[in-house]
PDB file of C-alpha atoms and ligand atoms in Angstrom:
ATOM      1  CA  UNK A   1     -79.476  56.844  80.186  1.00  0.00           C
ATOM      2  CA  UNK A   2     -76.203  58.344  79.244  1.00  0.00           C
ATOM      3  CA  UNK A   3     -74.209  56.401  77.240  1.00  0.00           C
ATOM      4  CA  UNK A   4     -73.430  57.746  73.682  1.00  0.00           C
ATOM      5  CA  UNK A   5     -75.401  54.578  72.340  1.00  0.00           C
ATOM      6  CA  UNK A   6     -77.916  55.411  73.512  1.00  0.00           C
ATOM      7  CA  UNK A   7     -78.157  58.791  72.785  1.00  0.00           C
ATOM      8  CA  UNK A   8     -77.702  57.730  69.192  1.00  0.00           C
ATOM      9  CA  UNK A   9     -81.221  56.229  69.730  1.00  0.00           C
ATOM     10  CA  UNK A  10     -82.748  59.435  71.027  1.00  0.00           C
ATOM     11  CA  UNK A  11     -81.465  61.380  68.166  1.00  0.00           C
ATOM     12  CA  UNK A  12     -82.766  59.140  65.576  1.00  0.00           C
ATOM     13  CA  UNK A  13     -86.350  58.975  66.961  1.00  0.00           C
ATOM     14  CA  UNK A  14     -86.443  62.773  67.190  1.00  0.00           C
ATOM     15  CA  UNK A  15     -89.677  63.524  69.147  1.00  0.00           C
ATOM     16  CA  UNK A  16     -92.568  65.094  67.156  1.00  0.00           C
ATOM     17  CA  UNK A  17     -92.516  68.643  68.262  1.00  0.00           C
ATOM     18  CA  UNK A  18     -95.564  69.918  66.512  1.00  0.00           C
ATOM     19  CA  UNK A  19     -97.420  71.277  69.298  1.00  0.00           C
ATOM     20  CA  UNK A  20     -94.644  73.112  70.434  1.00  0.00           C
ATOM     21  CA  UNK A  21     -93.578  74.370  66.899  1.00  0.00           C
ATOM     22  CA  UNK A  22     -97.325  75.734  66.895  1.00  0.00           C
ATOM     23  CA  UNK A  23     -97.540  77.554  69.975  1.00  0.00           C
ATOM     24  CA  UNK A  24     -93.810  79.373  69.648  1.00  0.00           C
ATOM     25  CA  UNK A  25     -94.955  80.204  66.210  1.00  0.00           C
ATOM     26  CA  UNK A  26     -98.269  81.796  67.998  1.00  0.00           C
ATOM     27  CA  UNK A  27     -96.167  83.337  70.661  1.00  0.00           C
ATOM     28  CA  UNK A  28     -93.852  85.128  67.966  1.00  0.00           C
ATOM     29  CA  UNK A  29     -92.890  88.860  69.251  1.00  0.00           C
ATOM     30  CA  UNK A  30     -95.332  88.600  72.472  1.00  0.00           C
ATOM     31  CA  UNK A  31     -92.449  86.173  73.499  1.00  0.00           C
ATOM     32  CA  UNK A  32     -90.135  89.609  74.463  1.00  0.00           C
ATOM     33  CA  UNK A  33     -93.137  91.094  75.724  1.00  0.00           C
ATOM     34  CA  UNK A  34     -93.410  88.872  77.977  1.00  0.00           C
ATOM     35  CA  UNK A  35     -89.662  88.180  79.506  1.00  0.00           C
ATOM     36  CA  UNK A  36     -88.316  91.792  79.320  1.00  0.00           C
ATOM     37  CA  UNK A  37     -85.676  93.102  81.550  1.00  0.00           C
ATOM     38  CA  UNK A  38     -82.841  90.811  80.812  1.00  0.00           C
ATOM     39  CA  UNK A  39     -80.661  91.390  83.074  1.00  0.00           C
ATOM     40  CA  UNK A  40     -78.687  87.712  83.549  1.00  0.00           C
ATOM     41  CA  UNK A  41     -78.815  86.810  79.917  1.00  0.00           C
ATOM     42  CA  UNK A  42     -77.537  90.159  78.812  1.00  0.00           C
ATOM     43  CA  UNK A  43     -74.853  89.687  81.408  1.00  0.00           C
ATOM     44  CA  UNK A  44     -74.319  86.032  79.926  1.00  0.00           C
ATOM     45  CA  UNK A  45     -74.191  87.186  76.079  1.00  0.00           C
ATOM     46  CA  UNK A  46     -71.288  89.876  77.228  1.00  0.00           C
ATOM     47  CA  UNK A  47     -69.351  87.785  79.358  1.00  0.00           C
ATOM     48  CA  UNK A  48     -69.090  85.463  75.872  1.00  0.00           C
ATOM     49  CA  UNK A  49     -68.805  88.215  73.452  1.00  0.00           C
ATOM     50  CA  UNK A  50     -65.842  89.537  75.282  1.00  0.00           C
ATOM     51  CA  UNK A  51     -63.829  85.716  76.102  1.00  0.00           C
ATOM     52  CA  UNK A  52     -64.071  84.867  72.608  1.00  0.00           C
ATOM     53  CA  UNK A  53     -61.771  86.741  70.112  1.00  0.00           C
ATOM     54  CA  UNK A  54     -63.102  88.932  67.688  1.00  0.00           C
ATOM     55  CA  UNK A  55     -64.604  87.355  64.563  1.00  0.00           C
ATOM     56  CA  UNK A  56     -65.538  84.285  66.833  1.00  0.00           C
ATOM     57  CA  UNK A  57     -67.866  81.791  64.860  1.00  0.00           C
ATOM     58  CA  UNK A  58     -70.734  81.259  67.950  1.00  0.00           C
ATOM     59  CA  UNK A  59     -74.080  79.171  67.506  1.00  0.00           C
ATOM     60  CA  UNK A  60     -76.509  80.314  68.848  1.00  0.00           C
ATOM     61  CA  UNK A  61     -79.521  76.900  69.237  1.00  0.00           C
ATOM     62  CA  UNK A  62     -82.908  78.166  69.830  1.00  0.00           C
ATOM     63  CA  UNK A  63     -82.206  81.283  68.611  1.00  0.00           C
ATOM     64  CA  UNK A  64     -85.884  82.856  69.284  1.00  0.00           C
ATOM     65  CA  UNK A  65     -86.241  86.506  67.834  1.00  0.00           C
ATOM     66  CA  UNK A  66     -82.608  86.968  67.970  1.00  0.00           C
ATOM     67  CA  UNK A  67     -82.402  89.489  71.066  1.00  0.00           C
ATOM     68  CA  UNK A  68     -80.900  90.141  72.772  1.00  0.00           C
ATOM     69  CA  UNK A  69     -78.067  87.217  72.660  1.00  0.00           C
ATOM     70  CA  UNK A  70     -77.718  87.147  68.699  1.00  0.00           C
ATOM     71  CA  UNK A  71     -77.742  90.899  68.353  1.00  0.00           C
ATOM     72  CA  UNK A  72     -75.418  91.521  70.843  1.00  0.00           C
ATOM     73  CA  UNK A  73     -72.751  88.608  69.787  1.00  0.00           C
ATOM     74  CA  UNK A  74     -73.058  89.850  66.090  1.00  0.00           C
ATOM     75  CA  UNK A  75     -72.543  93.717  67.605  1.00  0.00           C
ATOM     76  CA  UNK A  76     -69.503  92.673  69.185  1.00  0.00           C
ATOM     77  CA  UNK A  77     -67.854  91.469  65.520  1.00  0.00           C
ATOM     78  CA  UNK A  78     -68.750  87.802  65.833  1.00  0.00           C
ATOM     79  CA  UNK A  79     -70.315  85.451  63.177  1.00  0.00           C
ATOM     80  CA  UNK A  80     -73.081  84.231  64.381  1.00  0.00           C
ATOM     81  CA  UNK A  81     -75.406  80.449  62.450  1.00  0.00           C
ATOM     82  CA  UNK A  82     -78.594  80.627  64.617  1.00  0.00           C
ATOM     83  CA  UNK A  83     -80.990  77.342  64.769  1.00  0.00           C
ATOM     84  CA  UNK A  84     -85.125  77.184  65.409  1.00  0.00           C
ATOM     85  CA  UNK A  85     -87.511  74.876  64.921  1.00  0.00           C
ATOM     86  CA  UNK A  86     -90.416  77.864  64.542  1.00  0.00           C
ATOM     87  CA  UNK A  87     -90.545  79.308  61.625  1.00  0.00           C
ATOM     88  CA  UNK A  88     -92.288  82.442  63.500  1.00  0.00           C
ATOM     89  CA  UNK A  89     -89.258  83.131  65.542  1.00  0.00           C
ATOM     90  CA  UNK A  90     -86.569  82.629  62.470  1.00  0.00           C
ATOM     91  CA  UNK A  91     -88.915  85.125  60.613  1.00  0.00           C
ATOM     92  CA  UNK A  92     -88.477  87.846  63.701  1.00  0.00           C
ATOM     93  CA  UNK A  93     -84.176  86.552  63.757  1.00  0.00           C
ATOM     94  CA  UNK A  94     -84.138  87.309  60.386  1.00  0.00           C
ATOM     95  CA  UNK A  95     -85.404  90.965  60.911  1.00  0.00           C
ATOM     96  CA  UNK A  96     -83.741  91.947  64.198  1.00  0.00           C
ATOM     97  CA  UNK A  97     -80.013  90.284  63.685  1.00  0.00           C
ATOM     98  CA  UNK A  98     -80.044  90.658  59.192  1.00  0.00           C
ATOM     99  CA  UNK A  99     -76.107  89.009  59.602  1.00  0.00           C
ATOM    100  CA  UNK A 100     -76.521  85.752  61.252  1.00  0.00           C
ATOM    101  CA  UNK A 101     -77.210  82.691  59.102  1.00  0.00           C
ATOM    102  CA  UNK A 102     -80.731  80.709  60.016  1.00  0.00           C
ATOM    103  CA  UNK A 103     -81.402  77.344  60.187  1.00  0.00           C
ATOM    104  CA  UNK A 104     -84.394  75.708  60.639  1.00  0.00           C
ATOM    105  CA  UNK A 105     -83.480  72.936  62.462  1.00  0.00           C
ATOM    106  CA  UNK A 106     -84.520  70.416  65.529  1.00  0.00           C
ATOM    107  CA  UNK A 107     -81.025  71.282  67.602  1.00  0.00           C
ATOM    108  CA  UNK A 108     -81.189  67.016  68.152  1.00  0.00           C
ATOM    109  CA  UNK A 109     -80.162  67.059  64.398  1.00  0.00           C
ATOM    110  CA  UNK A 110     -77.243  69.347  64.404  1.00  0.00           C
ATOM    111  CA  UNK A 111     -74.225  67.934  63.247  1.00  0.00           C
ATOM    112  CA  UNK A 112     -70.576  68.973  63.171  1.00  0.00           C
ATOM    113  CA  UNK A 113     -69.222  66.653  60.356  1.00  0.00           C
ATOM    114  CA  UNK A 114     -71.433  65.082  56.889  1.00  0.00           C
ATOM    115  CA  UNK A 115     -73.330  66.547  54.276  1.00  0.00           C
ATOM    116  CA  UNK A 116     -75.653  68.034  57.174  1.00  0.00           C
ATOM    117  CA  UNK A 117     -72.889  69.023  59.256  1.00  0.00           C
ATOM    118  CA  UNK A 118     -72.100  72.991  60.289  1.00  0.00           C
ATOM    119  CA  UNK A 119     -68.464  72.162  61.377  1.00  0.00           C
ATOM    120  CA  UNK A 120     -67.150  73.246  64.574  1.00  0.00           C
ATOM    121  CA  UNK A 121     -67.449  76.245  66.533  1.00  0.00           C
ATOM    122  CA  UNK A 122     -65.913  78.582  69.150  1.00  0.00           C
ATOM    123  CA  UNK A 123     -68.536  79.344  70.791  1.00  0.00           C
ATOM    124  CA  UNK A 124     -72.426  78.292  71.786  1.00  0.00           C
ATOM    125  CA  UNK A 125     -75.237  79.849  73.769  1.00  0.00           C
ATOM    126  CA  UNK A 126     -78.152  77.682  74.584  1.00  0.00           C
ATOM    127  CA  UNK A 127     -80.521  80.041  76.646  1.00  0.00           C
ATOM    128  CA  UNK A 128     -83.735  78.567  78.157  1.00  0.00           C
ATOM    129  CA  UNK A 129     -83.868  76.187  74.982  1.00  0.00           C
ATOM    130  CA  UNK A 130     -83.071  73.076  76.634  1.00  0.00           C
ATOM    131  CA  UNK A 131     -85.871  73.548  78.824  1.00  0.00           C
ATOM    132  CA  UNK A 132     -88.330  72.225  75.652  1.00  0.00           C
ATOM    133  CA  UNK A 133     -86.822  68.950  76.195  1.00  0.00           C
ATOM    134  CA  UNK A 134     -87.198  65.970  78.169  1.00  0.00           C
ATOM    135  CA  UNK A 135     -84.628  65.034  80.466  1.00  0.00           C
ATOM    136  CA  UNK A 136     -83.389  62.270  78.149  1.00  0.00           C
ATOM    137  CA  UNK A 137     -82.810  64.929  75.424  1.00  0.00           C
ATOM    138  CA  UNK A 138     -81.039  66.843  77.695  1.00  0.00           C
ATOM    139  CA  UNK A 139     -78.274  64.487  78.394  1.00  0.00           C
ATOM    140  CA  UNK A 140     -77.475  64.121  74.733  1.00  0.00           C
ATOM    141  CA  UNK A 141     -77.965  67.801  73.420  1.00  0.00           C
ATOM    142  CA  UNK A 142     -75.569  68.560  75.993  1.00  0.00           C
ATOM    143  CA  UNK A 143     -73.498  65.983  74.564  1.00  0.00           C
ATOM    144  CA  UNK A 144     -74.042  66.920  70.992  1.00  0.00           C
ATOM    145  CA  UNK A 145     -73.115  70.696  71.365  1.00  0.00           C
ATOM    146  CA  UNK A 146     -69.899  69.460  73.418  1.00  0.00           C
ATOM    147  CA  UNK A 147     -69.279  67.906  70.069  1.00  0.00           C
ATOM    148  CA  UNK A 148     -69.844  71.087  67.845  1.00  0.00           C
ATOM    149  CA  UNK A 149     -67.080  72.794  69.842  1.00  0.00           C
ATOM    150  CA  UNK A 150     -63.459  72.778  69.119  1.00  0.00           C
ATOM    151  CA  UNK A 151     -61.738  71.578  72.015  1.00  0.00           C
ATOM    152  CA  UNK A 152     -61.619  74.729  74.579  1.00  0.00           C
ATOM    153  CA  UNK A 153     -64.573  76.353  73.020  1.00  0.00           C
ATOM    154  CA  UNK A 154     -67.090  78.043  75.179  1.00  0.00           C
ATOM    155  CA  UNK A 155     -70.586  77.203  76.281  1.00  0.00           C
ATOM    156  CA  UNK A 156     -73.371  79.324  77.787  1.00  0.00           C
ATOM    157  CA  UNK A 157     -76.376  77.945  79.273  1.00  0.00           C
ATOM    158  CA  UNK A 158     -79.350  79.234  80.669  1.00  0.00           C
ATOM    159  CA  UNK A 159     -82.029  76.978  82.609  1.00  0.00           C
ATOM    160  CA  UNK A 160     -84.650  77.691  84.999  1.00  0.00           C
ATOM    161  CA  UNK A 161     -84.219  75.682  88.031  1.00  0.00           C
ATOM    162  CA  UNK A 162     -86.504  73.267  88.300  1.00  0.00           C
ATOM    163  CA  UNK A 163     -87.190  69.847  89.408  1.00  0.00           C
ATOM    164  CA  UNK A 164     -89.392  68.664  86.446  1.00  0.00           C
ATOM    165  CA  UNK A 165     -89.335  66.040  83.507  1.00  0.00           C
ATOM    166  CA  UNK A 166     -91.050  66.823  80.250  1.00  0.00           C
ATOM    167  CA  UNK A 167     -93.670  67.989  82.605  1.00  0.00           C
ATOM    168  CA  UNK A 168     -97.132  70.103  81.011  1.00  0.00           C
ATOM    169  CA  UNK A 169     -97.042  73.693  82.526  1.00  0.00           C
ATOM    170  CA  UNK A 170     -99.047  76.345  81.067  1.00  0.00           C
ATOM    171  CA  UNK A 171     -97.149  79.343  78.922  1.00  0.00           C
ATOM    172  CA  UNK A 172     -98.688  82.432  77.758  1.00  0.00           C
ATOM    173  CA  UNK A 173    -101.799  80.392  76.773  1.00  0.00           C
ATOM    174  CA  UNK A 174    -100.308  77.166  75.630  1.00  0.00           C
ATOM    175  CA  UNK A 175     -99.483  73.670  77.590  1.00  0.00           C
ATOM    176  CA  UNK A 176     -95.473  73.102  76.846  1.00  0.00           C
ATOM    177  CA  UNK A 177     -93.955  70.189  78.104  1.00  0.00           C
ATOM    178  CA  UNK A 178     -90.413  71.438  80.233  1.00  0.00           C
ATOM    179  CA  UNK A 179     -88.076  70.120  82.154  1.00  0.00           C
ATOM    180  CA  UNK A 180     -85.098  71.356  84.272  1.00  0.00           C
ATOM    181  CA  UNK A 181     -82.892  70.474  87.470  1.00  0.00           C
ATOM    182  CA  UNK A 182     -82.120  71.880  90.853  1.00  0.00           C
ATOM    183  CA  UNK A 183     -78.844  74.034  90.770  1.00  0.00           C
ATOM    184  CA  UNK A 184     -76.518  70.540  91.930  1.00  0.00           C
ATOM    185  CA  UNK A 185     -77.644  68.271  89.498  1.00  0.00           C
ATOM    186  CA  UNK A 186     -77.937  71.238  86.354  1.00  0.00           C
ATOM    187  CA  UNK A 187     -73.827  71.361  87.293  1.00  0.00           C
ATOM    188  CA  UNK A 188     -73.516  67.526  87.473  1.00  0.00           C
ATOM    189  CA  UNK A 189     -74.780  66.975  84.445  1.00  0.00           C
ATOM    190  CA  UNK A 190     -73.061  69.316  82.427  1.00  0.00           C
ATOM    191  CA  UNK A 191     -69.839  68.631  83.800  1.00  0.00           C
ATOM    192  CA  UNK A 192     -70.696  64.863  82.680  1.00  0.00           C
ATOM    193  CA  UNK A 193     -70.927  65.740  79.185  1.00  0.00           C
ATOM    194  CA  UNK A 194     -67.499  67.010  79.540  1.00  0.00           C
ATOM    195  CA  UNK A 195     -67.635  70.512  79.874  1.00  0.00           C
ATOM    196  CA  UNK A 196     -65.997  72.839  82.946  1.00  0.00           C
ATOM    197  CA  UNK A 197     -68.011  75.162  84.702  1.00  0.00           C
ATOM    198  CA  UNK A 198     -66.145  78.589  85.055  1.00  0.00           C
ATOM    199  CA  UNK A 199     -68.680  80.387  86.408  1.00  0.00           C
ATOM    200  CA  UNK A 200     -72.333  80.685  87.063  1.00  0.00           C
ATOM    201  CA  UNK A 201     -74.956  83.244  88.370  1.00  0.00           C
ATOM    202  CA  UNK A 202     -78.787  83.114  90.003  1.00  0.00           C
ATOM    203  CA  UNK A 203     -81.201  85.511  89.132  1.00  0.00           C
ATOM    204  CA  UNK A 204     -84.832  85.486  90.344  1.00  0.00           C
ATOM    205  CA  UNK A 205     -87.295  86.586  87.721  1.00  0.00           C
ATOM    206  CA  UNK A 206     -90.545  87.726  87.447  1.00  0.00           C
ATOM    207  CA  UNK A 207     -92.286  87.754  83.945  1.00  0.00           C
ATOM    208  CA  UNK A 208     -94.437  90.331  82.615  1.00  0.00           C
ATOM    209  CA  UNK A 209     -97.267  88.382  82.316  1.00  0.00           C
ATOM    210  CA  UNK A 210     -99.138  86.633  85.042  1.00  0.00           C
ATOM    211  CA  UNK A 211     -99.798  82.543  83.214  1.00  0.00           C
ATOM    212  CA  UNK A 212     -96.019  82.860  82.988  1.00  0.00           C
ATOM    213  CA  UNK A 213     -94.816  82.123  87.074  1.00  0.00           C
ATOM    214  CA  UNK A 214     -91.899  84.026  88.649  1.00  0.00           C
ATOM    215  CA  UNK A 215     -88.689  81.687  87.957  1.00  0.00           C
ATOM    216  CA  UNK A 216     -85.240  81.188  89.465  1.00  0.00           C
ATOM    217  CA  UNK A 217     -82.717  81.484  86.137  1.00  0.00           C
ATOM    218  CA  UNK A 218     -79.800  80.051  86.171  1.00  0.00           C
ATOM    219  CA  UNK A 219     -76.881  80.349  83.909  1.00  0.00           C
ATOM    220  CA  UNK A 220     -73.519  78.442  83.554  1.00  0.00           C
ATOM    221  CA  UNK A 221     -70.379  79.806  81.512  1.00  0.00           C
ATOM    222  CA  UNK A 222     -68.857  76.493  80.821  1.00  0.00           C
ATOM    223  CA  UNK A 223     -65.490  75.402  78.653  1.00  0.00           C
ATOM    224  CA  UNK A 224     -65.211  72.357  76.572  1.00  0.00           C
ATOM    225  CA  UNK A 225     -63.050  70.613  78.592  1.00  0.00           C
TER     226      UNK A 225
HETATM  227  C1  LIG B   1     -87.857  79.940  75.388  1.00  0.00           C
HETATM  228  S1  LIG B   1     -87.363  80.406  73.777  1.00  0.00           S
HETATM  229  C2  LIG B   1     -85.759  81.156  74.051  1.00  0.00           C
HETATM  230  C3  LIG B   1     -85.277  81.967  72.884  1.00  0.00           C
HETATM  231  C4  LIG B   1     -83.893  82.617  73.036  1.00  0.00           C
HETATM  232  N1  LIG B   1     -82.843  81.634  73.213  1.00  0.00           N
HETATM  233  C5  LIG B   1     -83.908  83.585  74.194  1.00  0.00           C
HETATM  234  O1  LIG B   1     -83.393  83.247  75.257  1.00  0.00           O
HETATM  235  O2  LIG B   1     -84.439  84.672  74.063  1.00  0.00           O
HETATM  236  C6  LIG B   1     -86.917  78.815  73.119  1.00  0.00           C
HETATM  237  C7  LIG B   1     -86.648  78.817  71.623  1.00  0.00           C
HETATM  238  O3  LIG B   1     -86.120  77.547  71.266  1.00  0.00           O
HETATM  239  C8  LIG B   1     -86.795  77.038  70.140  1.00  0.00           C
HETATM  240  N2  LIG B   1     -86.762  75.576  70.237  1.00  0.00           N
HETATM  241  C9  LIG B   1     -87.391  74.799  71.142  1.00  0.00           C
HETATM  242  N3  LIG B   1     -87.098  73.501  70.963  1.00  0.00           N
HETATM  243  C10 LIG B   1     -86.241  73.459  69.903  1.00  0.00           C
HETATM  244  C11 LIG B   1     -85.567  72.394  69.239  1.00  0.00           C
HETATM  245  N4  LIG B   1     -85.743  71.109  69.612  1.00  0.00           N
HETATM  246  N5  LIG B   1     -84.754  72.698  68.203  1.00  0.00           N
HETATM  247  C12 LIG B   1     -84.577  73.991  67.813  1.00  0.00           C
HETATM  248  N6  LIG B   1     -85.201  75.038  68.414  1.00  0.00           N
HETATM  249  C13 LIG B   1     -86.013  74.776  69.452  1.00  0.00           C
HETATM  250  C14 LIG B   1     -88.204  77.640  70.230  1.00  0.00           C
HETATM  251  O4  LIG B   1     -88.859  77.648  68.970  1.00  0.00           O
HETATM  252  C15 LIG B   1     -87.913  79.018  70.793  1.00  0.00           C
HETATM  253  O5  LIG B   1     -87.669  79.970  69.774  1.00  0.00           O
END
């Protein structure tokens, strides 16, 4: 499934994310408790900052509490229109990055164009967001933020590696449903969206807290192609 037809009918069945809502809304600031140490994503959000001129316009989908990507992306003099579905996690945006602009909004709805639509963007970070999603989702968010770019616009994207489709694991005390890919087939389908992959990096990393298991992360710095 990855025709643009049919990703039409993913996007207007948009799954009931409820659950999920819930427990990220539990989670709230315990959330950077548990994945400190940044290392790769803080590498990620300065590789970005620094491609993208000064005064970039960058969406940032899945925002969470706004550090450290948002924070650092507005520090370095960009604009940055943040989207969550948790109201929890917008509240904690809100506080730590004051200048981006909030959304609450399931990232299957964002459009580019229409009385819904955000327009088009230099720049997007999707870090360990796309992991909430089945596999199906995946093909067609990938697809969508291709379509919020302007053509050479840049893309990060963090994943964990994993082989696993809308699969129930448990996450500082809650069941989520995640999915992923092995490093080849993460690539694949990205570049079948239409994006380039200019660069990537591997980090192992261990979580704070022991009902969250030591993960492989993996991110891509990708270009609308
Ligand atoms: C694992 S956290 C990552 C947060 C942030 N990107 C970071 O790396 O620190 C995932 C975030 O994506 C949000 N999220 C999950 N599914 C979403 C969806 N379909 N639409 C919008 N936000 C979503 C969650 O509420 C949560 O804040």
């Amino acid at each position: 499934m990855k025709g643009s037809e049919a990703c039409l009918e993913v996007r207007a069945a948009v799954t009931d994310r409820t659950d999920q809502v819930a427990a990220f809304d539990a989670i709230g600031a315990r959330y950077e408790q548990a994945f400190p140490k940044k290392a790769g994503q803080i590498a990620a959000g300065a590789r970005l900052a620094a491609e993208l001129p000064p005064g970039s316009r960058i969406l940032d989908v899945g925002i969470g509490t706004g550090r450290p990507t948002a924070r650092q992306l507005v520090d370095a003099g960009h604009t940055v229109v943040g989207v969550d579905l948790s109201t929890a996690m917008l509240e904690l945006a809100g506080k730590n990055v004051p200048e981006a602009e909030l959304l609450h909004r399931d990232l299957l709805t964002l459009t580019p164009h229409g009385r819904q639509g955000l327009g088009l963007f230099d720049g997007l970070t999707c870090f360990f967001t796309m992991l909430l999603l089945s596999r199906r989702e995946i093909y067609c968010a990938l697809r969508l933020f291709h379509s919020m770019l302007r053509p050479g616009g840049q893309f990060a994207l963090a994943m964990v590696e994993a082989d696993l489709d809308d699969t129930e694991i448990p996450f500082l005390g809650h069941i989520m449903r995640v999915s992923g890919f092995l490093r080849d087939e993460l690539r694949q389908v990205v570049h079948d969206a239409g994006f380039e992959i200019a660069g990537e990096a591997a980090f192992a990393y261990s979580p704070a807290r022991t009902d969250a298991p030591p993960e492989h992360q993996l991110f891509l710095n990708c270009r609308r192609a």
